[in-house]
Short mmCIF file of C-alpha atoms and ligand atoms in Angstrom, two decimals:
data_model
loop_
_atom_site.label_atom_id
_atom_site.label_comp_id
_atom_site.label_asym_id
_atom_site.label_seq_id
_atom_site.Cartn_x
_atom_site.Cartn_y
_atom_site.Cartn_z
CA UNK W 634 10.35 10.11 -30.97
CA UNK W 635 12.86 7.31 -30.40
CA UNK W 636 11.76 4.80 -27.76
CA UNK W 637 14.15 6.10 -25.14
CA UNK W 638 12.46 9.50 -25.21
CA UNK W 639 9.87 8.21 -22.75
CA UNK W 640 11.87 6.48 -20.08
CA UNK W 641 8.96 4.58 -18.52
CA UNK W 642 9.83 1.22 -17.07
CA UNK W 643 8.46 -1.06 -19.81
CA UNK W 644 6.54 -4.21 -18.90
CA UNK W 645 9.39 -6.63 -19.52
CA UNK W 646 12.13 -4.37 -18.11
CA UNK W 647 13.40 -5.37 -14.71
CA UNK W 648 15.14 -3.13 -12.26
CA UNK W 649 18.73 -4.06 -11.45
CA UNK W 650 19.14 -3.39 -7.71
CA UNK W 651 21.57 -0.79 -6.37
CA UNK W 652 23.67 -2.78 -3.92
CA UNK W 653 24.97 0.40 -2.27
CA UNK W 654 21.51 1.52 -1.11
CA UNK W 655 21.01 0.68 2.57
CA UNK W 656 18.53 -2.23 2.82
CA UNK W 657 16.28 -0.26 5.18
CA UNK W 658 16.35 2.90 3.02
CA UNK W 659 12.91 4.51 2.93
CA UNK W 660 12.43 7.11 0.17
CA UNK W 661 9.23 8.48 1.79
CA UNK W 662 9.86 8.69 5.53
CA UNK W 663 6.75 10.82 6.23
CA UNK W 664 4.11 12.81 4.36
CA UNK W 665 5.91 15.95 5.55
CA UNK W 666 9.19 14.96 3.90
CA UNK W 667 8.79 13.14 0.65
CA UNK W 668 11.64 12.23 -1.65
CA UNK W 669 11.25 11.09 -5.23
CA UNK W 670 12.22 7.46 -5.71
CA UNK W 671 14.38 8.24 -8.73
CA UNK W 672 14.30 4.59 -9.81
CA UNK W 673 10.65 5.12 -10.82
CA UNK W 674 11.04 8.20 -13.09
CA UNK W 675 8.63 7.57 -15.96
CA UNK W 676 8.49 10.77 -17.96
CA UNK W 677 9.98 14.25 -18.30
CA UNK W 678 7.79 15.76 -15.57
CA UNK W 679 7.39 14.58 -12.01
CA UNK W 680 3.72 14.00 -11.04
CA UNK W 681 2.59 16.41 -8.31
CA UNK W 682 1.76 13.59 -5.89
CA UNK W 683 5.31 12.28 -6.16
CA UNK W 684 7.15 15.62 -6.27
CA UNK W 685 9.60 15.82 -3.38
CA UNK W 686 8.65 18.05 -0.51
CA UNK W 687 10.73 19.58 2.20
CA UNK W 688 10.27 22.67 4.36
CA UNK W 689 11.18 23.87 7.79
CA UNK W 690 7.92 24.96 9.39
CA UNK W 691 5.24 22.53 8.19
CA UNK W 692 2.64 22.90 5.43
CA UNK W 693 0.24 25.80 6.13
CA UNK W 694 -3.32 25.52 4.83
CA UNK W 695 -4.39 28.65 2.97
CA UNK W 696 -7.94 29.58 2.00
CA UNK W 697 -7.75 30.58 -1.68
CA UNK W 698 -10.87 32.76 -1.30
CA UNK W 699 -9.24 35.10 1.22
CA UNK W 700 -5.65 34.70 0.02
CA UNK W 701 -3.80 37.89 -0.90
CA UNK W 702 -0.24 38.55 -1.96
CA UNK W 703 0.88 41.82 -0.38
CA UNK W 704 3.56 43.93 -2.05
CA UNK W 705 4.94 46.39 0.50
CA UNK W 706 7.91 48.58 1.38
CA UNK W 707 9.71 50.70 -1.20
CA UNK W 708 6.96 50.74 -3.85
CA UNK W 709 4.97 53.64 -5.30
CA UNK W 710 1.65 51.83 -4.74
CA UNK W 711 1.51 49.19 -1.97
CA UNK W 712 -0.79 46.51 -3.35
CA UNK W 713 -2.67 43.33 -2.57
CA UNK W 714 -3.22 40.74 -5.29
CA UNK W 715 -6.01 38.17 -4.95
CA UNK W 716 -5.53 34.85 -6.72
CA UNK W 717 -8.10 35.94 -9.31
CA UNK W 718 -6.07 39.12 -10.02
CA UNK W 719 -2.98 37.05 -10.74
CA UNK W 720 -4.89 34.55 -12.89
CA UNK W 721 -6.22 37.42 -15.02
CA UNK W 722 -2.69 38.55 -15.88
CA UNK W 723 -0.78 37.16 -18.87
CA UNK W 724 0.45 33.72 -17.86
CA UNK W 725 3.65 31.98 -18.84
CA UNK W 726 4.73 28.35 -18.71
CA UNK W 727 8.10 27.17 -17.49
CA UNK W 728 9.66 23.72 -17.58
CA UNK W 729 11.89 23.81 -14.54
CA UNK W 730 13.55 21.10 -12.51
CA UNK W 731 15.38 21.70 -9.27
CA UNK W 732 16.91 20.01 -6.29
CA UNK W 733 17.21 20.94 -2.66
CA UNK W 734 20.75 22.13 -1.98
CA UNK W 735 20.87 19.30 0.58
CA UNK W 736 20.15 16.66 -2.09
CA UNK W 737 22.81 13.98 -1.88
CA UNK W 738 23.60 10.32 -1.48
CA UNK W 739 22.36 7.66 -1.07
CA UNK W 740 19.39 8.35 -3.37
CA UNK W 741 19.37 11.98 -4.66
CA UNK W 742 15.57 11.99 -4.25
CA UNK W 743 15.22 15.67 -3.24
CA UNK W 744 14.81 16.53 -6.91
CA UNK W 745 12.05 16.80 -9.49
CA UNK W 746 10.98 18.48 -12.71
CA UNK W 747 7.76 20.44 -13.18
CA UNK W 748 5.74 22.25 -15.82
CA UNK W 749 4.84 25.40 -13.95
CA UNK W 750 2.34 28.12 -14.82
CA UNK W 751 2.24 31.60 -13.35
CA UNK W 752 2.91 35.27 -13.89
CA UNK W 753 6.33 36.87 -14.21
CA UNK W 754 7.41 38.41 -10.90
CA UNK W 755 8.37 41.54 -12.81
CA UNK W 756 4.79 42.08 -14.02
CA UNK W 757 3.55 42.15 -10.42
CA UNK W 758 6.37 44.42 -9.27
CA UNK W 759 5.75 46.79 -12.19
CA UNK W 760 2.12 47.19 -11.10
CA UNK W 761 3.27 48.23 -7.63
CA UNK W 762 5.99 50.53 -9.01
CA UNK W 763 9.47 49.77 -7.69
CA UNK W 764 11.17 52.78 -6.10
CA UNK W 765 14.74 53.51 -7.21
CA UNK W 766 16.13 52.96 -3.70
CA UNK W 767 14.70 49.42 -3.41
CA UNK W 768 17.69 47.11 -3.47
CA UNK W 769 16.64 44.02 -1.50
CA UNK W 770 13.45 42.12 -2.39
CA UNK W 771 12.28 39.87 0.43
CA UNK W 772 9.82 37.00 -0.12
CA UNK W 773 7.89 35.73 2.90
CA UNK W 774 5.91 32.50 3.09
CA UNK W 775 2.78 32.23 5.22
CA UNK W 776 4.59 29.59 7.28
CA UNK W 777 6.14 30.74 10.51
CA UNK W 778 7.57 29.33 13.69
CA UNK W 779 9.63 30.02 16.76
CA UNK W 780 13.26 30.60 16.00
CA UNK W 781 16.37 30.77 18.14
CA UNK W 782 18.31 33.88 17.23
CA UNK W 783 21.80 33.62 18.63
CA UNK W 784 23.46 36.97 19.33
CA UNK W 785 26.96 36.44 20.68
CA UNK W 786 25.94 33.41 22.68
CA UNK W 787 22.65 34.85 23.93
CA UNK W 788 19.58 33.09 22.52
CA UNK W 789 16.44 35.11 21.74
CA UNK W 790 13.24 33.20 20.94
CA UNK W 791 11.14 34.99 18.34
CA UNK W 792 8.33 34.06 15.95
CA UNK W 793 9.51 34.38 12.33
CA UNK W 794 8.07 33.80 8.88
CA UNK W 795 10.10 31.81 6.36
CA UNK W 796 11.87 34.45 4.27
CA UNK W 797 14.34 34.62 1.40
CA UNK W 798 15.62 37.58 -0.60
CA UNK W 799 16.79 38.45 -4.10
CA UNK W 800 18.78 41.41 -5.32
CA UNK W 801 17.00 44.12 -7.32
CA UNK W 802 18.72 42.99 -10.49
CA UNK W 803 17.58 39.37 -10.08
CA UNK W 804 14.04 40.25 -8.95
CA UNK W 805 13.47 42.56 -11.93
CA UNK W 806 14.97 40.14 -14.47
CA UNK W 807 12.45 38.50 -16.82
CA UNK W 808 12.71 34.94 -15.46
CA UNK W 809 11.52 34.66 -11.84
CA UNK W 810 7.96 33.37 -11.80
CA UNK W 811 5.06 33.56 -9.35
CA UNK W 812 3.64 30.08 -10.00
CA UNK W 813 0.09 28.95 -9.21
CA UNK W 814 0.04 25.66 -11.16
CA UNK W 815 2.17 22.53 -11.47
CA UNK W 816 1.69 20.21 -14.46
CA UNK W 817 -1.51 22.05 -15.40
CA UNK W 818 -3.23 21.73 -12.00
CA UNK W 819 -3.37 24.18 -9.08
CA UNK W 820 -0.30 23.82 -6.87
CA UNK W 821 -0.64 21.12 -4.23
CA UNK W 822 -0.41 22.16 -0.60
CA UNK W 823 2.99 20.45 -0.40
CA UNK W 824 4.27 22.52 -3.31
CA UNK W 825 3.09 25.83 -1.84
CA UNK W 826 -0.62 26.26 -2.65
CA UNK W 827 -1.78 28.71 -3.78
CA UNK W 828 1.36 30.61 -4.87
CA UNK W 829 5.12 30.18 -4.86
CA UNK W 830 8.16 31.97 -6.19
CA UNK W 831 10.38 30.12 -8.68
CA UNK W 832 13.85 31.36 -9.56
CA UNK W 833 14.83 29.28 -12.61
CA UNK W 834 18.23 27.64 -12.31
CA UNK W 835 18.48 28.10 -8.53
CA UNK W 836 18.46 25.58 -5.71
CA UNK W 837 15.17 24.70 -3.96
CA UNK W 838 15.43 27.10 -1.03
CA UNK W 839 14.92 30.12 -3.31
CA UNK W 840 11.47 28.94 -4.35
CA UNK W 841 9.42 30.37 -1.47
CA UNK W 842 6.18 28.41 -1.06
CA UNK W 843 2.86 29.78 0.31
CA UNK W 844 4.13 33.19 -0.78
CA UNK W 845 2.21 35.87 1.10
CA UNK W 846 4.31 39.04 1.08
CA UNK W 847 6.97 40.65 -1.08
CA UNK W 848 8.73 43.40 0.84
CA UNK W 849 11.12 45.83 -0.84
CA UNK W 850 13.83 47.44 1.26
CA UNK W 851 17.19 49.11 1.00
CA UNK W 852 19.19 47.00 3.45
CA UNK W 853 20.20 43.34 3.18
CA UNK W 854 17.77 40.81 4.67
CA UNK W 855 19.51 38.66 7.29
CA UNK W 856 16.86 36.06 8.19
CA UNK W 857 17.82 32.59 9.34
CA UNK W 858 17.15 30.80 6.05
CA UNK W 859 18.85 33.55 4.07
CA UNK W 860 21.95 34.34 6.07
CA UNK W 861 22.56 31.40 8.38
CA UNK W 862 21.11 28.02 7.40
CA UNK W 863 21.82 28.12 3.69
CA UNK W 864 25.55 28.67 3.30
CA UNK W 865 28.49 26.69 2.02
CA UNK W 866 31.86 26.78 3.75
CA UNK W 867 34.68 25.76 1.48
CA UNK W 868 38.41 26.21 1.18
CA UNK W 869 40.23 26.99 -2.03
CA UNK W 870 43.93 27.23 -2.70
CA UNK W 871 44.72 30.78 -3.87
CA UNK W 872 48.37 31.56 -4.63
CA UNK W 873 49.54 28.60 -2.56
CA UNK W 874 47.41 29.54 0.45
CA UNK W 875 44.11 28.10 1.65
CA UNK W 876 41.36 30.71 1.47
CA UNK W 877 38.14 29.90 3.34
CA UNK W 878 34.89 31.25 1.96
CA UNK W 879 31.27 31.24 3.09
CA UNK W 880 28.92 31.60 0.15
CA UNK W 881 25.16 31.86 -0.31
CA UNK W 882 23.08 29.09 -1.93
CA UNK W 883 21.99 30.43 -5.31
CA UNK W 884 22.50 28.85 -8.77
CA UNK W 885 22.50 25.06 -9.01
CA UNK W 886 25.91 23.54 -9.49
CA UNK W 887 26.51 21.25 -12.46
CA UNK W 888 25.43 17.73 -11.47
CA UNK W 889 24.47 14.36 -12.89
CA UNK W 890 23.48 11.12 -11.23
CA UNK W 891 22.36 7.66 -12.28
CA UNK W 892 18.69 7.08 -11.51
CA UNK W 893 18.39 3.39 -12.34
CA UNK W 894 19.73 0.44 -14.30
CA UNK W 895 17.31 -1.91 -16.06
CA UNK W 896 17.57 -5.14 -17.97
CA UNK W 897 15.47 -5.46 -21.14
CA UNK W 898 15.73 -8.79 -22.91
CA UNK W 899 19.45 -9.33 -23.28
CA UNK W 900 20.85 -5.85 -22.70
CA UNK W 901 21.07 -3.30 -19.91
CA UNK W 902 20.12 0.35 -19.92
CA UNK W 903 21.13 3.20 -17.64
CA UNK W 904 18.85 6.20 -17.01
CA UNK W 905 20.20 9.35 -15.40
CA UNK W 906 19.44 12.95 -14.53
CA UNK W 907 21.30 16.25 -15.03
CA UNK W 908 20.60 19.42 -13.07
CA UNK W 909 22.33 22.78 -13.41
CA UNK W 910 21.73 26.53 -13.69
CA UNK W 911 20.59 26.45 -17.33
CA UNK W 912 24.04 26.70 -18.93
CA UNK W 913 23.88 24.52 -22.09
CA UNK W 914 25.56 21.14 -21.80
CA UNK W 915 28.38 19.74 -23.88
CA UNK W 916 28.28 16.08 -22.87
CA UNK W 917 27.14 13.49 -20.38
CA UNK W 918 29.25 10.36 -20.07
CA UNK W 919 29.12 7.06 -18.22
CA UNK W 920 32.02 4.92 -17.05
CA UNK W 921 31.87 1.29 -15.86
CA UNK W 922 34.36 -0.08 -13.34
CA UNK W 923 36.79 2.79 -13.92
CA UNK W 924 36.85 2.19 -17.69
CA UNK W 925 36.72 4.82 -20.45
CA UNK W 926 34.00 7.49 -20.48
CA UNK W 927 31.27 6.67 -23.01
CA UNK W 928 28.80 9.28 -24.30
CA UNK W 929 25.20 9.04 -23.10
CA UNK W 930 22.19 10.12 -25.20
CA UNK W 931 20.11 13.11 -24.11
CA UNK W 932 16.32 12.80 -24.02
CA UNK W 933 14.87 15.46 -26.40
CA UNK W 934 11.74 15.71 -24.22
CA UNK W 935 13.83 17.42 -21.53
CA UNK W 936 15.80 19.87 -23.66
CA UNK W 937 14.25 23.07 -22.22
CA UNK W 938 16.79 25.50 -20.80
CA UNK W 939 15.73 25.03 -17.16
CA UNK W 940 14.25 21.53 -17.40
CA UNK W 941 16.16 18.74 -15.73
CA UNK W 942 17.79 16.67 -18.43
CA UNK W 943 17.29 12.91 -18.67
CA UNK W 944 19.90 10.76 -20.38
CA UNK W 945 20.20 7.10 -21.29
CA UNK W 946 23.14 4.88 -21.96
CA UNK W 947 23.01 1.40 -23.45
CA UNK W 948 25.21 -0.90 -21.41
CA UNK W 949 26.24 -3.68 -23.75
CA UNK W 950 27.98 -6.84 -22.58
CA UNK W 951 27.41 -6.39 -18.83
CA UNK W 952 28.90 -9.43 -17.12
CA UNK W 953 27.49 -11.14 -14.01
CA UNK W 954 28.77 -9.76 -10.72
CA UNK W 955 29.02 -6.39 -8.99
CA UNK W 956 29.86 -3.30 -11.05
CA UNK W 957 30.40 0.39 -10.35
CA UNK W 958 28.76 2.89 -12.68
CA UNK W 959 29.33 6.63 -12.60
CA UNK W 960 28.19 9.54 -14.75
CA UNK W 961 29.73 12.96 -15.31
CA UNK W 962 28.44 16.02 -17.10
CA UNK W 963 30.37 18.81 -18.84
CA UNK W 964 28.86 22.15 -19.88
CA UNK W 965 29.72 24.28 -22.90
CA UNK W 966 31.99 26.53 -20.85
CA UNK W 967 34.18 23.47 -20.20
CA UNK W 968 33.11 23.08 -16.57
CA UNK W 969 33.22 19.39 -15.56
CA UNK W 970 31.19 17.86 -12.73
CA UNK W 971 33.67 17.47 -9.84
CA UNK W 972 34.58 14.25 -8.07
CA UNK W 973 34.03 13.80 -4.34
CA UNK W 974 37.77 14.27 -3.94
CA UNK W 975 37.59 17.63 -5.73
CA UNK W 976 35.07 18.73 -3.07
CA UNK W 977 37.01 17.57 -0.03
CA UNK W 978 37.52 21.15 1.17
CA UNK W 979 33.78 21.80 1.20
CA UNK W 980 32.95 21.47 4.88
CA UNK W 981 29.15 21.77 4.87
CA UNK W 982 26.92 19.17 3.20
CA UNK W 983 24.93 21.54 0.95
CA UNK W 984 25.73 21.79 -2.78
CA UNK W 985 27.10 18.26 -3.13
CA UNK W 986 27.28 17.99 -6.90
CA UNK W 987 30.00 15.35 -6.90
CA UNK W 988 30.10 12.43 -9.31
CA UNK W 989 28.26 9.57 -7.60
CA UNK W 990 29.58 6.07 -8.29
CA UNK W 991 26.74 3.54 -7.95
CA UNK W 992 27.10 -0.16 -7.35
CA UNK W 993 24.81 -2.67 -9.05
CA UNK W 994 24.67 -6.49 -9.11
CA UNK W 995 24.22 -8.16 -12.48
CA UNK W 996 22.89 -11.69 -12.06
N1 MTE T 1218 7.62 28.98 2.60
C1 MTE T 1218 8.61 28.10 2.47
N2 MTE T 1218 9.12 27.90 1.25
C2 MTE T 1218 10.12 27.00 1.08
C3 MTE T 1218 10.67 26.29 2.17
C4 MTE T 1218 10.11 26.52 3.46
O1 MTE T 1218 10.52 25.94 4.47
N3 MTE T 1218 9.08 27.44 3.57
N4 MTE T 1218 11.68 25.39 1.95
C5 MTE T 1218 12.48 25.58 0.73
C6 MTE T 1218 13.36 24.47 0.43
S1 MTE T 1218 14.72 24.30 1.42
C7 MTE T 1218 13.18 23.66 -0.66
S2 MTE T 1218 14.32 22.50 -1.09
C8 MTE T 1218 11.97 23.78 -1.51
C9 MTE T 1218 11.27 22.47 -1.70
O2 MTE T 1218 10.22 22.62 -2.60
P1 MTE T 1218 9.17 21.45 -2.82
O3 MTE T 1218 8.66 21.03 -1.47
O4 MTE T 1218 8.12 21.95 -3.73
O5 MTE T 1218 9.94 20.30 -3.45
O6 MTE T 1218 11.05 24.71 -0.98
C10 MTE T 1218 11.64 25.90 -0.49
N5 MTE T 1218 10.59 26.84 -0.18
MO1 MO T 1219 16.17 22.79 0.41
#
C-alpha cells in the first residue's frame, strides 16, 4: 500500500492549526456526548473508545444474560431472541461509516467509521414470518423517558421509548443489519450494547441502539424522533414559485470535509473525509484560496460501498500566512456537494452537507 493509505500522524508530522476553530472548542464536552476529534483520525476505522456518541435519553445498562429482542405485531410467530440465538445465526461484516444528521461546523466530529458484525435484519424477520399486511416496521430502544406530546397547544406528558421506523420494503431488503460487534469486539454501551440496528447509507438516527423490540404494524409510526424531531424544512423553486417541503431524515447527503492539514518535512498534506449513501464517487477535489479545483487521492483502505472514504491531497508550495482550503465531492450521477449558499433555503440545521471552507495558518 502507498504510504498515504494509513493516514496516521507520523512522528515528524506536525498539525497545522485551524484558525477558524474557536479557541475554547472542546471536542468531548461530556462522556454522554462524545465527538470524534477528526484531526486525530489514524486509520480507516474509528476505535470504539473514540467513536462519537449521541442520544436523547441517556445510555441504558442492559444485562446480556437476560437480554431479549422481541419481534411482535403482524408476524406469524411472535418471537424472542436471546443474544446467544443471534450469535448462532450466520453473521455478516459491514464496513459502514455514518454521521449524525446534526453533524456540522465547526468540527464535523459527529461522524465515524466502523467494522460491524451482526445478523441481517431480514434473517430475524423471516424466522418470525412477516404477515402480508405488515407495512411499518418499528424499532424500539430500551431507553425511554418522559416526553411532551403537543396536541394543538395542549401538552401531554407521557413515558416513551426511543423509536424509529422503516418501510416494509427497506426492512426486508438485504442490507439492514442487527449488529452486536464493533471492530471485532462486543458493542460498547455508548454504541448500543448489546444490539443495534444499522441501516447502511442512512444518517445516525436510523441506527437504533439498545434495540429491544421490533414491532410490525399496518399504520405509520408517528413517534417524536420519527415524525417530529428529525425533519428538514427547505424551500425549492418549482416553476418560478417557492415550494416548501418537510422531509424525513433518511439517506446521507453527499458530503466531504477537511479533517486536518499537516506539515511533513518541507511539504503540506491535507486529509479529508467523504460520507454519502453508498452511491459511487466520481471525484473529490480541493481548492486553495478560491483557486482551481485539484483532484485528491482516495485511500484504497476505505473503498467499501458504505465505508466513509478518506482522501489526501498534497499541498505543494504553501506560502506563509492564512489560507482557506475547501473540498468538494461529486458522485457518478453528477451530483456535486452543494455550497452553503446553495442550501440557504434549508431552514433547519439537520443535513448540512455544504462545502466547508477551513482556515489554516502556515508559519
Ligand atoms: N436507542 C437509541 N438509539 C439511537 C439514539 C437514541 O437516542 N436512542 N440516537 C440516534 C442518533 S440521533 C444518532 S446520531 C446515533 C448515534 O450513534 P452512536 O452514538 O453510536 O455514534 O444513534 C441513534 N440511535
Ligand atoms: Mo443524530
